[in-house]
Amino acid sequence: MDEDKTSFEERLRAAETRHGKPVVEVMPDSEDKSLMAMAARAGTEMVGGLLVGVLLGWGLDRWLHFRALFLVVFALLGGAAGVVNVWRLVKPPDDLGKS
């Protein structure tokens, strides 16, 4: 089985050099993330944005003696910020080759 693989790789290299294409070794991309890591980061982004918004709103309400005005407003803004951060995380990168 090992000989078949070696033979195939040698034939592939010969074909690539014959056609003028350089031999490129395929290395795993260091920026590839596992699905579990991406899900954990997305959850952290959502909870983090919401938590910061709630704490900011709660602090402003206590400082300015409001009941829950800023708490509601900043909770919504924090949730929206979390959604935007998750959107940036999962959207495909822009094609840099376009003019």
XYZ file of N, CA, C and O in Angstrom:
396
model
N 0.829 -1.195 0.000
C 0.000 0.000 0.000
C 0.874 1.260 0.000
O 0.549 2.227 -0.640
N 1.954 1.215 0.775
C 2.862 2.356 0.840
C 3.513 2.619 -0.513
O 3.727 3.764 -0.895
N 3.846 1.524 -1.239
C 4.475 1.675 -2.536
C 3.532 2.325 -3.541
O 3.950 3.119 -4.376
N 2.240 2.004 -3.436
C 1.260 2.607 -4.333
C 1.193 4.115 -4.128
O 1.127 4.880 -5.080
N 1.218 4.515 -2.862
C 1.150 5.934 -2.548
C 2.398 6.654 -3.055
O 2.310 7.735 -3.643
N 3.558 6.058 -2.822
C 4.807 6.663 -3.259
C 4.845 6.747 -4.790
O 5.234 7.765 -5.356
N 4.416 5.672 -5.435
C 4.391 5.655 -6.891
C 3.451 6.734 -7.439
O 3.780 7.428 -8.398
N 2.294 6.863 -6.809
C 1.337 7.876 -7.245
C 1.922 9.273 -7.082
O 1.810 10.115 -7.979
N 2.553 9.531 -5.948
C 3.136 10.855 -5.707
C 4.240 11.158 -6.709
O 4.347 12.280 -7.197
N 5.047 10.162 -7.041
C 6.101 10.380 -8.029
C 5.514 10.674 -9.406
O 5.972 11.588 -10.101
N 4.496 9.924 -9.795
C 3.855 10.163 -11.086
C 3.173 11.534 -11.118
O 3.199 12.230 -12.128
N 2.584 11.929 -9.992
C 1.933 13.233 -9.912
C 2.949 14.352 -10.062
O 2.735 15.312 -10.814
N 4.070 14.234 -9.379
C 5.129 15.251 -9.494
C 5.661 15.327 -10.934
O 5.890 16.415 -11.461
N 5.836 14.173 -11.559
C 6.342 14.155 -12.937
C 5.345 14.837 -13.877
O 5.732 15.609 -14.756
N 4.064 14.557 -13.688
C 3.041 15.179 -14.540
C 2.985 16.686 -14.323
O 2.838 17.454 -15.287
N 3.102 17.106 -13.086
C 3.060 18.550 -12.808
C 4.252 19.268 -13.408
O 4.122 20.367 -13.948
N 5.433 18.679 -13.327
C 6.613 19.331 -13.899
C 6.550 19.308 -15.423
O 7.018 20.239 -16.072
N 5.960 18.271 -16.009
C 5.807 18.204 -17.461
C 4.901 19.308 -17.993
O 5.143 19.866 -19.047
N 3.884 19.624 -17.240
C 2.918 20.633 -17.669
C 3.257 22.026 -17.161
O 2.483 22.954 -17.333
N 4.403 22.177 -16.521
C 4.853 23.494 -16.100
C 4.244 23.992 -14.801
O 4.433 25.146 -14.424
N 3.520 23.154 -14.128
C 2.951 23.580 -12.846
C 3.894 23.162 -11.730
O 4.352 22.023 -11.692
N 4.208 24.075 -10.827
C 5.097 23.706 -9.735
C 4.399 22.754 -8.754
O 3.184 22.771 -8.602
N 5.195 21.936 -8.138
C 4.662 21.011 -7.134
C 4.436 21.793 -5.843
O 5.339 22.446 -5.331
N 3.229 21.764 -5.377
C 2.876 22.487 -4.163
C 2.458 21.483 -3.108
O 1.571 20.663 -3.343
N 3.110 21.535 -1.983
C 2.727 20.667 -0.875
C 1.510 21.271 -0.196
O 1.464 22.472 0.070
N 0.547 20.455 0.085
C -0.661 20.920 0.757
C -0.428 20.825 2.253
O -0.274 19.744 2.810
N -0.363 21.977 2.859
C -0.175 22.042 4.313
C -1.485 22.479 4.939
O -2.192 23.310 4.365
N -1.801 21.930 6.078
C -3.032 22.376 6.730
C -2.942 23.852 7.087
O -1.899 24.326 7.536
N -4.022 24.572 6.832
C -4.065 26.000 7.108
C -4.079 26.221 8.608
O -4.889 25.649 9.325
N -3.184 27.070 9.077
C -3.094 27.309 10.515
C -4.309 28.057 11.043
O -4.588 28.034 12.232
N -5.053 28.721 10.146
C -6.219 29.466 10.591
C -7.494 28.638 10.555
O -8.554 29.122 10.906
N -7.393 27.373 10.092
C -8.571 26.508 10.110
C -8.944 26.225 11.553
O -8.126 25.824 12.353
N -10.195 26.457 11.849
C -10.670 26.232 13.205
C -11.636 25.062 13.182
O -12.381 24.862 12.244
N -11.618 24.324 14.238
C -12.584 23.242 14.319
C -13.962 23.831 14.572
O -14.116 24.966 15.021
N -14.965 23.063 14.281
C -16.336 23.520 14.452
C -16.630 23.815 15.913
O -17.313 24.791 16.238
N -16.083 23.006 16.797
C -16.312 23.200 18.228
C -15.691 24.516 18.714
O -16.298 25.241 19.494
N -14.506 24.827 18.227
C -13.849 26.080 18.621
C -14.630 27.284 18.106
O -14.776 28.288 18.807
N -15.144 27.180 16.873
C -15.912 28.291 16.324
C -17.230 28.474 17.091
O -17.637 29.598 17.363
N -17.867 27.373 17.457
C -19.115 27.465 18.224
C -18.861 28.068 19.605
O -19.650 28.895 20.076
N -17.765 27.691 20.233
C -17.424 28.251 21.544
C -17.148 29.746 21.438
O -17.581 30.535 22.283
N -16.443 30.140 20.388
C -16.156 31.569 20.211
C -17.429 32.354 19.920
O -17.620 33.459 20.431
N -18.331 31.775 19.106
C -19.580 32.457 18.791
C -20.408 32.644 20.053
O -20.982 33.713 20.281
N -20.480 31.616 20.880
C -21.213 31.733 22.143
C -20.599 32.768 23.064
O -21.311 33.545 23.709
N -19.289 32.795 23.115
C -18.595 33.777 23.953
C -18.847 35.195 23.460
O -19.048 36.110 24.269
N -18.832 35.378 22.147
C -19.099 36.703 21.584
C -20.510 37.174 21.941
O -20.709 38.331 22.316
N -21.493 36.274 21.816
C -22.877 36.643 22.124
C -23.045 36.985 23.600
O -23.601 38.024 23.954
N -22.558 36.101 24.460
C -22.714 36.311 25.901
C -21.913 37.526 26.350
O -22.380 38.316 27.178
N -20.719 37.702 25.792
C -19.890 38.845 26.165
C -20.528 40.169 25.809
O -20.553 41.104 26.623
N -21.046 40.269 24.603
C -21.712 41.512 24.191
C -22.922 41.816 25.052
O -23.134 42.950 25.492
N -23.726 40.803 25.309
C -24.917 40.994 26.127
C -24.547 41.359 27.570
O -25.150 42.258 28.161
N -23.549 40.689 28.112
C -23.130 40.956 29.489
C -22.596 42.379 29.648
O -22.943 43.077 30.611
N -21.774 42.821 28.710
C -21.245 44.192 28.779
C -22.386 45.203 28.680
O -22.425 46.188 29.423
N -23.331 44.954 27.777
C -24.472 45.864 27.644
C -25.315 45.920 28.903
O -25.712 47.003 29.353
N -25.586 44.776 29.504
C -26.389 44.736 30.730
C -25.670 45.438 31.872
O -26.271 46.225 32.616
N -24.393 45.175 32.026
C -23.643 45.820 33.117
C -23.547 47.334 32.925
O -23.665 48.092 33.898
N -23.324 47.769 31.706
C -23.283 49.214 31.445
C -24.642 49.855 31.740
O -24.713 50.903 32.380
N -25.701 49.244 31.256
C -27.038 49.771 31.497
C -27.401 49.784 32.977
O -27.963 50.761 33.484
N -27.070 48.711 33.671
C -27.357 48.633 35.105
C -26.584 49.720 35.861
O -27.128 50.396 36.746
N -25.312 49.912 35.493
C -24.504 50.938 36.147
C -25.045 52.341 35.898
O -25.107 53.169 36.822
N -25.440 52.619 34.680
C -26.004 53.936 34.373
C -27.339 54.143 35.085
O -27.619 55.253 35.570
N -28.164 53.121 35.159
C -29.437 53.236 35.867
C -29.220 53.530 37.348
O -29.920 54.363 37.935
N -28.268 52.864 37.954
C -27.993 53.119 39.380
C -27.414 54.507 39.596
O -27.750 55.196 40.547
N -26.532 54.923 38.704
C -25.868 56.208 38.847
C -26.840 57.360 38.622
O -26.806 58.367 39.337
N -27.719 57.231 37.618
C -28.636 58.305 37.269
C -30.030 58.131 37.884
O -30.933 58.908 37.594
N -30.202 57.099 38.727
C -31.441 56.831 39.464
C -32.643 56.602 38.542
O -33.725 57.142 38.775
N -32.431 55.817 37.491
C -33.532 55.369 36.647
C -33.874 53.946 37.059
O -33.097 53.261 37.698
N -35.081 53.496 36.665
C -35.453 52.121 37.014
C -34.755 51.117 36.104
O -33.955 50.326 36.560
N -35.098 51.101 34.840
C -34.488 50.122 33.939
C -34.361 50.649 32.517
O -34.263 49.878 31.573
N -34.339 51.934 32.359
C -34.273 52.522 31.028
C -32.980 52.136 30.315
O -32.992 51.556 29.229
N -31.851 52.451 30.929
C -30.565 52.174 30.296
C -30.271 50.682 30.261
O -29.597 50.191 29.349
N -30.771 49.939 31.219
C -30.582 48.499 31.232
C -31.191 47.868 29.972
O -30.541 47.068 29.297
N -32.395 48.265 29.643
C -33.056 47.718 28.452
C -32.347 48.177 27.182
O -32.066 47.370 26.284
N -32.032 49.458 27.107
C -31.397 50.003 25.903
C -30.031 49.354 25.672
O -29.721 48.886 24.562
N -29.203 49.290 26.704
C -27.861 48.740 26.533
C -27.871 47.222 26.400
O -26.971 46.647 25.778
N -28.874 46.543 26.959
C -28.993 45.104 26.738
C -29.288 44.830 25.262
O -28.718 43.905 24.668
N -30.161 45.629 24.670
C -30.441 45.474 23.241
C -29.212 45.794 22.394
O -28.905 45.086 21.427
N -28.515 46.868 22.755
C -27.304 47.221 22.006
C -26.214 46.154 22.165
O -25.506 45.818 21.203
N -26.066 45.614 23.369
C -25.076 44.555 23.595
C -25.421 43.289 22.840
O -24.542 42.626 22.283
N -26.712 42.951 22.811
C -27.128 41.792 22.028
C -26.881 41.990 20.553
O -26.437 41.076 19.846
N -27.149 43.192 20.064
C -26.900 43.497 18.651
C -25.398 43.431 18.341
O -24.997 42.922 17.289
N -24.583 43.927 19.257
C -23.128 43.858 19.055
C -22.663 42.402 19.022
O -21.791 42.039 18.219
N -23.245 41.563 19.863
C -22.903 40.140 19.847
C -23.271 39.489 18.529
O -22.508 38.692 17.971
N -24.440 39.828 17.997
C -24.867 39.267 16.709
C -23.935 39.728 15.592
O -23.547 38.942 14.719
N -23.541 40.989 15.606
C -22.620 41.509 14.582
C -21.276 40.790 14.668
O -20.689 40.415 13.642
N -20.780 40.564 15.885
C -19.500 39.869 16.043
C -19.583 38.429 15.547
O -18.652 37.927 14.921
N -20.686 37.753 15.817
C -20.854 36.386 15.319
C -20.969 36.394 13.801
O -20.417 35.529 13.120
N -21.656 37.374 13.245
C -21.761 37.485 11.786
C -20.378 37.649 11.156
O -20.066 37.026 10.153
N -19.550 38.482 11.748
C -18.179 38.657 11.239
C -17.379 37.366 11.345
O -16.510 37.097 10.520
N -17.665 36.581 12.367
C -16.941 35.332 12.571
C -17.295 34.295 11.509
O -16.416 33.609 10.995
N -18.564 34.196 11.152
C -18.990 33.115 10.268
C -19.054 33.499 8.794
O -19.132 32.614 7.949
N -19.009 34.777 8.474
C -19.091 35.144 7.054
C -17.782 34.798 6.358
O -16.710 34.847 6.953
N -17.877 34.426 5.068
C -16.654 34.100 4.333
C -15.814 35.358 4.112
O -16.360 36.461 4.008
N -14.499 35.204 4.064
C -13.654 36.381 3.847
C -13.887 36.982 2.472
O -14.243 36.282 1.525
N -13.685 38.285 2.371
C -13.839 38.966 1.088
C -12.772 38.503 0.125
O -11.647 38.221 0.500
N -13.125 38.426 -1.133
C -12.168 38.042 -2.165
C -11.237 39.212 -2.426
O -11.663 40.252 -2.913
N -9.967 39.050 -2.086
C -9.016 40.151 -2.232
C -8.555 40.328 -3.671
O -7.979 41.337 -4.010
N -8.819 39.344 -4.536
C -8.391 39.439 -5.919
C -9.286 40.291 -6.787
O -8.943 40.625 -7.902
N -10.458 40.664 -6.295
C -11.375 41.466 -7.105
C -10.877 42.899 -7.213
O -10.318 43.451 -6.289
N -11.114 43.525 -8.346
C -10.693 44.913 -8.555
C -11.852 45.839 -8.351
O -12.932 45.603 -8.713
